[in-house]
mmCIF file of C-alpha atoms in Angstrom:
data_model
loop_
_atom_site.group_PDB
_atom_site.id
_atom_site.type_symbol
_atom_site.label_atom_id
_atom_site.label_comp_id
_atom_site.label_asym_id
_atom_site.label_seq_id
_atom_site.Cartn_x
_atom_site.Cartn_y
_atom_site.Cartn_z
ATOM 1 C CA MET A 118 12.639 -33.868 -48.742
ATOM 2 C CA LEU A 119 13.541 -35.862 -45.141
ATOM 3 C CA ALA A 120 10.272 -35.986 -43.545
ATOM 4 C CA PRO A 121 7.702 -38.445 -44.690
ATOM 5 C CA SER A 122 3.836 -37.418 -44.772
ATOM 6 C CA ALA A 123 1.222 -38.304 -43.101
ATOM 7 C CA ALA A 124 -1.167 -38.608 -45.304
ATOM 8 C CA THR A 125 -1.688 -41.896 -47.183
ATOM 9 C CA LEU A 126 -2.802 -43.131 -50.610
ATOM 10 C CA PRO A 127 -6.194 -43.942 -51.469
ATOM 11 C CA ARG A 128 -7.374 -47.792 -50.955
ATOM 12 C CA GLY A 129 -5.643 -48.911 -54.786
ATOM 13 C CA HIS A 130 -2.744 -45.968 -55.644
ATOM 14 C CA PHE A 131 0.374 -45.747 -55.314
ATOM 15 C CA LEU A 132 3.909 -43.980 -55.000
ATOM 16 C CA ILE A 133 6.804 -44.208 -57.019
ATOM 17 C CA GLU A 134 9.833 -41.574 -55.543
ATOM 18 C CA PRO A 135 13.300 -42.989 -56.537
ATOM 19 C CA TYR A 136 15.565 -40.098 -55.253
ATOM 20 C CA LEU A 137 19.668 -40.113 -56.341
ATOM 21 C CA TYR A 138 22.683 -38.135 -53.619
ATOM 22 C CA ASP A 139 25.886 -37.891 -52.952
ATOM 23 C CA VAL A 140 26.996 -37.695 -49.500
ATOM 24 C CA ILE A 141 30.087 -35.163 -49.744
ATOM 25 C CA ALA A 142 32.586 -35.959 -46.798
ATOM 26 C CA ALA A 143 35.987 -34.238 -46.061
ATOM 27 C CA HIS A 144 37.505 -37.291 -48.211
ATOM 28 C CA SER A 145 34.924 -39.522 -49.949
ATOM 29 C CA HIS A 146 31.849 -39.155 -51.811
ATOM 30 C CA GLY A 147 28.987 -41.602 -51.039
ATOM 31 C CA PHE A 148 26.926 -41.888 -54.600
ATOM 32 C CA GLY A 149 23.306 -43.927 -53.350
ATOM 33 C CA SER A 150 19.929 -44.255 -54.324
ATOM 34 C CA LEU A 151 16.446 -44.846 -52.257
ATOM 35 C CA THR A 152 13.185 -45.302 -53.568
ATOM 36 C CA TYR A 153 9.737 -44.713 -52.331
ATOM 37 C CA VAL A 154 7.491 -47.594 -53.254
ATOM 38 C CA ASN A 155 3.837 -47.321 -51.682
ATOM 39 C CA TYR A 156 0.850 -48.801 -52.184
ATOM 40 C CA GLY A 157 -3.278 -47.879 -50.527
ATOM 41 C CA LEU A 158 -4.331 -50.756 -49.068
ATOM 42 C CA ALA A 159 -6.733 -49.286 -47.548
ATOM 43 C CA ASP A 160 -8.359 -45.490 -47.308
ATOM 44 C CA ARG A 161 -5.971 -45.909 -44.011
ATOM 45 C CA VAL A 162 -3.320 -48.117 -45.063
ATOM 46 C CA THR A 163 -0.429 -47.706 -46.942
ATOM 47 C CA VAL A 164 2.346 -50.217 -47.628
ATOM 48 C CA GLY A 165 5.302 -50.212 -49.183
ATOM 49 C CA LEU A 166 9.088 -50.617 -49.173
ATOM 50 C CA ILE A 167 12.157 -48.304 -49.645
ATOM 51 C CA PRO A 168 15.201 -50.963 -51.798
ATOM 52 C CA THR A 169 18.112 -48.928 -51.923
ATOM 53 C CA ALA A 170 22.022 -48.794 -53.472
ATOM 54 C CA GLY A 171 25.286 -47.277 -53.492
ATOM 55 C CA PHE A 172 29.102 -46.596 -54.278
ATOM 56 C CA ASN A 173 31.035 -45.414 -52.324
ATOM 57 C CA LYS A 174 34.369 -42.986 -54.040
ATOM 58 C CA VAL A 175 36.908 -42.540 -51.437
ATOM 59 C CA SER A 176 40.422 -40.556 -51.362
ATOM 60 C CA ASN A 177 42.397 -42.846 -48.879
ATOM 61 C CA GLY A 178 41.575 -46.263 -50.173
ATOM 62 C CA PRO A 179 40.038 -48.047 -53.102
ATOM 63 C CA SER A 180 36.269 -47.304 -53.779
ATOM 64 C CA SER A 181 33.549 -49.350 -53.762
ATOM 65 C CA SER A 182 34.232 -52.779 -56.875
ATOM 66 C CA ARG A 183 30.870 -52.124 -57.988
ATOM 67 C CA VAL A 184 27.451 -50.479 -57.501
ATOM 68 C CA GLY A 185 25.885 -52.670 -54.426
ATOM 69 C CA LEU A 186 22.402 -52.970 -52.888
ATOM 70 C CA GLY A 187 22.421 -52.061 -49.367
ATOM 71 C CA ASP A 188 19.164 -52.711 -46.832
ATOM 72 C CA LEU A 189 15.999 -52.895 -47.385
ATOM 73 C CA THR A 190 13.507 -51.700 -45.770
ATOM 74 C CA LEU A 191 9.170 -52.336 -45.537
ATOM 75 C CA GLN A 192 7.271 -50.274 -44.277
ATOM 76 C CA ALA A 193 3.059 -50.076 -43.171
ATOM 77 C CA GLN A 194 1.586 -47.013 -42.001
ATOM 78 C CA TYR A 195 -1.771 -46.671 -40.984
ATOM 79 C CA ARG A 196 -3.836 -42.759 -40.826
ATOM 80 C CA LEU A 197 -5.776 -42.158 -37.479
ATOM 81 C CA THR A 198 -6.740 -38.816 -37.782
ATOM 82 C CA LYS A 199 -7.504 -36.553 -41.005
ATOM 83 C CA PHE A 200 -6.766 -32.882 -41.632
ATOM 84 C CA HIS A 201 -10.022 -30.450 -42.646
ATOM 85 C CA ALA A 202 -9.975 -26.959 -42.978
ATOM 86 C CA GLY A 203 -11.194 -24.423 -40.484
ATOM 87 C CA SER A 204 -10.034 -27.659 -37.942
ATOM 88 C CA TRP A 205 -6.911 -27.725 -35.496
ATOM 89 C CA ILE A 206 -6.533 -30.968 -35.931
ATOM 90 C CA PRO A 207 -3.447 -32.715 -37.810
ATOM 91 C CA THR A 208 -3.644 -35.058 -39.870
ATOM 92 C CA THR A 209 -1.730 -37.545 -37.899
ATOM 93 C CA SER A 210 -0.525 -41.349 -38.555
ATOM 94 C CA VAL A 211 1.972 -43.921 -37.528
ATOM 95 C CA ALA A 212 4.130 -46.199 -38.747
ATOM 96 C CA VAL A 213 5.679 -49.135 -38.524
ATOM 97 C CA GLN A 214 9.727 -50.138 -40.179
ATOM 98 C CA GLU A 215 11.482 -52.851 -40.581
ATOM 99 C CA THR A 216 15.067 -52.977 -42.564
ATOM 100 C CA LEU A 217 16.136 -55.825 -43.433
ATOM 101 C CA PRO A 218 20.212 -56.693 -43.504
ATOM 102 C CA THR A 219 20.047 -57.324 -46.916
ATOM 103 C CA GLY A 220 23.581 -54.869 -48.046
ATOM 104 C CA LYS A 221 26.812 -55.687 -47.682
ATOM 105 C CA TYR A 222 28.480 -55.122 -43.638
ATOM 106 C CA ASP A 223 31.502 -57.593 -43.043
ATOM 107 C CA ARG A 224 34.309 -60.238 -44.515
ATOM 108 C CA LEU A 225 34.744 -56.346 -46.754
ATOM 109 C CA GLY A 226 39.100 -57.808 -46.622
ATOM 110 C CA GLU A 227 40.435 -54.793 -48.346
ATOM 111 C CA ARG A 228 38.013 -53.252 -49.881
ATOM 112 C CA LEU A 229 35.917 -51.535 -47.014
ATOM 113 C CA SER A 230 34.566 -49.024 -49.758
ATOM 114 C CA ASP A 231 31.954 -51.784 -50.383
ATOM 115 C CA GLY A 232 30.086 -51.538 -46.909
ATOM 116 C CA LEU A 233 26.479 -50.628 -47.578
ATOM 117 C CA GLY A 234 24.561 -52.017 -45.157
ATOM 118 C CA SER A 235 24.305 -53.445 -41.100
ATOM 119 C CA GLY A 236 23.928 -56.701 -40.829
ATOM 120 C CA ALA A 237 20.848 -55.736 -38.711
ATOM 121 C CA TYR A 238 17.319 -55.951 -38.635
ATOM 122 C CA THR A 239 16.013 -52.742 -36.957
ATOM 123 C CA THR A 240 12.524 -51.951 -35.863
ATOM 124 C CA THR A 241 11.758 -48.147 -36.510
ATOM 125 C CA VAL A 242 8.761 -47.256 -35.008
ATOM 126 C CA ALA A 243 7.369 -43.029 -35.840
ATOM 127 C CA LEU A 244 4.276 -40.986 -35.365
ATOM 128 C CA TYR A 245 3.650 -38.687 -38.586
ATOM 129 C CA SER A 246 2.040 -35.726 -38.744
ATOM 130 C CA GLN A 247 0.887 -33.092 -40.778
ATOM 131 C CA THR A 248 -0.998 -29.475 -41.338
ATOM 132 C CA TYR A 249 -1.932 -26.422 -43.632
ATOM 133 C CA PHE A 250 -1.434 -22.560 -42.713
ATOM 134 C CA TRP A 251 -3.349 -20.752 -45.048
ATOM 135 C CA LEU A 252 -0.595 -16.855 -45.252
ATOM 136 C CA PRO A 253 -2.462 -13.367 -45.190
ATOM 137 C CA ASN A 254 -0.938 -13.570 -49.610
ATOM 138 C CA GLY A 255 -3.129 -16.930 -49.893
ATOM 139 C CA ARG A 256 -0.781 -19.248 -50.764
ATOM 140 C CA ILE A 257 -0.680 -22.426 -48.348
ATOM 141 C CA LEU A 258 2.041 -22.793 -45.994
ATOM 142 C CA ARG A 259 2.092 -26.845 -44.657
ATOM 143 C CA MET A 260 4.222 -27.997 -42.167
ATOM 144 C CA ARG A 261 5.039 -31.542 -40.904
ATOM 145 C CA PHE A 262 6.656 -32.647 -37.837
ATOM 146 C CA ASN A 263 7.194 -36.284 -37.056
ATOM 147 C CA VAL A 264 9.332 -38.220 -34.630
ATOM 148 C CA SER A 265 10.734 -41.797 -34.965
ATOM 149 C CA GLN A 266 12.756 -44.093 -32.531
ATOM 150 C CA GLY A 267 14.959 -46.712 -33.892
ATOM 151 C CA PHE A 268 15.982 -50.379 -32.463
ATOM 152 C CA SER A 269 18.460 -52.248 -34.017
ATOM 153 C CA ASN A 270 19.415 -56.602 -33.304
ATOM 154 C CA THR A 271 22.572 -57.794 -32.986
ATOM 155 C CA ALA A 272 24.184 -58.780 -36.327
ATOM 156 C CA HIS A 273 27.453 -60.492 -36.388
ATOM 157 C CA VAL A 274 30.131 -59.872 -37.801
ATOM 158 C CA GLU A 275 33.505 -61.671 -39.766
ATOM 159 C CA ASP A 276 37.107 -60.207 -40.653
ATOM 160 C CA ALA A 277 36.775 -57.086 -41.673
ATOM 161 C CA SER A 278 33.091 -54.682 -41.441
ATOM 162 C CA VAL A 279 31.743 -51.244 -42.020
ATOM 163 C CA TYR A 280 31.373 -51.641 -37.601
ATOM 164 C CA GLY A 281 35.666 -50.844 -37.495
ATOM 165 C CA THR A 282 36.610 -54.508 -37.141
ATOM 166 C CA GLU A 283 39.659 -56.125 -39.273
ATOM 167 C CA ALA A 284 40.450 -59.719 -40.688
ATOM 168 C CA GLY A 285 40.410 -62.511 -38.068
ATOM 169 C CA PHE A 286 37.899 -60.575 -35.721
ATOM 170 C CA ARG A 287 34.684 -63.361 -35.008
ATOM 171 C CA GLY A 288 32.164 -61.323 -32.759
ATOM 172 C CA HIS A 289 29.022 -59.384 -32.460
ATOM 173 C CA ALA A 290 28.159 -56.240 -33.455
ATOM 174 C CA LYS A 291 24.870 -54.134 -31.290
ATOM 175 C CA PRO A 292 23.764 -51.092 -32.901
ATOM 176 C CA GLY A 293 22.216 -48.284 -30.567
ATOM 177 C CA GLY A 294 18.848 -46.820 -30.835
ATOM 178 C CA SER A 295 18.161 -44.321 -32.838
ATOM 179 C CA PHE A 296 15.968 -41.751 -31.653
ATOM 180 C CA LEU A 297 15.249 -38.833 -34.684
ATOM 181 C CA VAL A 298 13.212 -35.722 -35.085
ATOM 182 C CA ASP A 299 12.580 -33.887 -38.390
ATOM 183 C CA ALA A 300 10.202 -30.664 -38.286
ATOM 184 C CA SER A 301 9.524 -29.661 -42.748
ATOM 185 C CA TRP A 302 7.793 -26.550 -43.971
ATOM 186 C CA GLU A 303 6.429 -26.167 -47.792
ATOM 187 C CA TYR A 304 6.181 -23.068 -49.152
ATOM 188 C CA SER A 305 3.405 -22.697 -52.095
ATOM 189 C CA LEU A 306 4.727 -19.538 -54.623
ATOM 190 C CA THR A 307 2.317 -21.106 -57.336
ATOM 191 C CA ARG A 308 1.142 -24.405 -58.270
ATOM 192 C CA ARG A 309 3.522 -25.771 -59.638
ATOM 193 C CA TRP A 310 5.898 -24.413 -57.689
ATOM 194 C CA VAL A 311 6.801 -24.813 -54.084
ATOM 195 C CA MET A 312 10.052 -23.994 -51.372
ATOM 196 C CA ALA A 313 10.380 -26.744 -48.841
ATOM 197 C CA LEU A 314 12.857 -26.590 -46.002
ATOM 198 C CA ASP A 315 13.796 -29.833 -43.205
ATOM 199 C CA ALA A 316 15.218 -29.670 -40.273
ATOM 200 C CA ALA A 317 16.364 -32.747 -38.236
ATOM 201 C CA TYR A 318 17.643 -33.744 -34.796
ATOM 202 C CA ARG A 319 19.008 -38.036 -34.674
ATOM 203 C CA HIS A 320 20.751 -38.931 -31.444
ATOM 204 C CA ASN A 321 22.146 -42.148 -32.243
ATOM 205 C CA GLY A 322 23.101 -44.524 -29.270
ATOM 206 C CA ASN A 323 26.279 -46.210 -28.362
ATOM 207 C CA THR A 324 26.910 -49.523 -30.781
ATOM 208 C CA THR A 325 29.003 -52.238 -29.319
ATOM 209 C CA VAL A 326 31.436 -55.143 -30.559
ATOM 210 C CA THR A 327 31.968 -57.834 -29.380
ATOM 211 C CA GLY A 328 34.332 -60.785 -30.317
ATOM 212 C CA TYR A 329 37.684 -62.444 -30.449
ATOM 213 C CA ASP A 330 41.045 -62.129 -32.776
ATOM 214 C CA ILE A 331 41.876 -65.325 -34.715
ATOM 215 C CA LEU A 332 45.028 -63.951 -36.600
ATOM 216 C CA GLY A 333 46.682 -62.397 -33.124
ATOM 217 C CA ALA A 334 49.630 -64.154 -31.543
ATOM 218 C CA ASN A 335 48.134 -66.632 -29.932
ATOM 219 C CA GLY A 336 46.450 -68.089 -32.526
ATOM 220 C CA ALA A 337 43.100 -69.906 -32.484
ATOM 221 C CA ARG A 338 43.888 -71.738 -29.488
ATOM 222 C CA ASN A 339 43.734 -68.805 -27.832
ATOM 223 C CA PRO A 340 42.036 -65.936 -29.323
ATOM 224 C CA ALA A 341 42.674 -62.155 -27.872
ATOM 225 C CA SER A 342 39.207 -60.451 -26.766
ATOM 226 C CA ILE A 343 38.492 -57.702 -28.326
ATOM 227 C CA ARG A 344 35.217 -54.853 -27.224
ATOM 228 C CA MET A 345 35.112 -51.433 -29.143
ATOM 229 C CA ASP A 346 32.205 -48.826 -28.226
ATOM 230 C CA SER A 347 31.708 -46.279 -30.353
ATOM 231 C CA GLY A 348 29.901 -43.534 -28.274
ATOM 232 C CA SER A 349 26.545 -41.639 -28.918
ATOM 233 C CA SER A 350 26.370 -39.060 -31.609
ATOM 234 C CA GLU A 351 24.096 -36.118 -32.639
ATOM 235 C CA VAL A 352 23.108 -34.880 -36.118
ATOM 236 C CA PHE A 353 21.299 -31.507 -36.882
ATOM 237 C CA ALA A 354 20.828 -31.578 -40.483
ATOM 238 C CA LEU A 355 19.007 -28.562 -42.831
ATOM 239 C CA ALA A 356 18.032 -29.787 -46.020
ATOM 240 C CA PRO A 357 16.089 -27.034 -48.681
ATOM 241 C CA ALA A 358 14.810 -28.272 -51.032
ATOM 242 C CA ILE A 359 12.364 -26.893 -53.979
ATOM 243 C CA GLU A 360 10.167 -29.048 -56.066
ATOM 244 C CA TYR A 361 8.495 -28.594 -59.689
ATOM 245 C CA SER A 362 5.251 -29.889 -60.515
ATOM 246 C CA TRP A 363 4.560 -30.729 -64.090
ATOM 247 C CA LYS A 364 0.906 -32.624 -63.153
ATOM 248 C CA PRO A 365 -0.613 -32.678 -60.291
ATOM 249 C CA ASN A 366 0.489 -36.069 -60.485
ATOM 250 C CA LEU A 367 4.286 -35.817 -61.504
ATOM 251 C CA GLY A 368 6.762 -33.318 -59.668
ATOM 252 C CA VAL A 369 11.010 -32.899 -59.337
ATOM 253 C CA LEU A 370 12.477 -32.118 -56.355
ATOM 254 C CA ILE A 371 16.315 -31.000 -55.772
ATOM 255 C CA GLY A 372 17.871 -29.917 -53.022
ATOM 256 C CA THR A 373 20.659 -30.208 -50.444
ATOM 257 C CA ARG A 374 20.692 -31.477 -46.945
ATOM 258 C CA VAL A 375 23.422 -29.923 -44.790
ATOM 259 C CA ILE A 376 25.267 -31.360 -42.099
ATOM 260 C CA PRO A 377 28.163 -30.166 -39.591
ATOM 261 C CA ALA A 378 30.201 -31.393 -37.547
ATOM 262 C CA ALA A 379 29.169 -32.692 -34.493
ATOM 263 C CA HIS A 380 29.423 -34.856 -31.125
ATOM 264 C CA ASN A 381 30.738 -38.044 -33.049
ATOM 265 C CA THR A 382 29.711 -36.520 -36.414
ATOM 266 C CA HIS A 383 31.722 -35.273 -39.699
ATOM 267 C CA ALA A 384 30.060 -32.697 -41.707
ATOM 268 C CA THR A 385 28.318 -33.605 -44.674
ATOM 269 C CA VAL A 386 26.793 -32.491 -47.762
ATOM 270 C CA THR A 387 24.563 -34.244 -49.983
ATOM 271 C CA PRO A 388 22.615 -33.171 -52.972
ATOM 272 C CA ALA A 389 20.201 -35.029 -53.746
ATOM 273 C CA VAL A 390 17.209 -34.907 -56.706
ATOM 274 C CA ALA A 391 13.697 -36.723 -56.861
ATOM 275 C CA ILE A 392 11.308 -37.601 -58.833
ATOM 276 C CA ASN A 393 7.417 -38.010 -57.500
ATOM 277 C CA PHE A 394 4.668 -39.961 -59.112
ATOM 278 C CA VAL A 395 1.114 -40.381 -57.433
ATOM 279 C CA ARG A 396 -1.605 -42.885 -59.228
#
């Protein structure tokens, strides 16, 4: 459900996998979608994009005014090795993603729930691996182990934003780096039914916001200086899921990601459904 595959698409083939989900927190629902659109440029090279959209419903303020677009991610993946039965070498790939700040993130006015983006360009470098185990009952257990690191540039911020700034703010936000480790297991119950489990850990670095309040007591002539630090955060996640395939190239996945409260992290439960189509 969470770990991308280390395998690349054969040349000329494509994959489309749309997800619909609801991030449920104590006082909010974050309805969202993301879609993997990948194309096999060569047998070892897959390119693609991940458009996102969302709508936030909150109980302690106004909800989103409409369904909005989030940030858009472009990606390229190169396969290094390929798994062969009887060999200990897994399928491995390196991937590079570039997230473009296409989602609204500042000048939110009184409707903070319209914030669906970060305002920053983010580059993520990842190493994916995937291998298979034949169990004593003849069934296959597939395991993935992925590691990635994200780096963001500085975002220009005005007024109320996703970074906690208010009306009159002028300045910048520098999101901290993000390190992710994700392990997943998929067990084939039958040719059509598969059970899956992801276990993930993410460390988010400190986000720094610096700027001025042009609406302060001294006005624009001598604006008050502002600095905010989010502090680092840690996220632990488990995501059990089940997948049913009508055909070898078409299936549906239903699962739930569970994140308990941790350091600077609120507890959330995220049910999700996805359709996987390969051609």
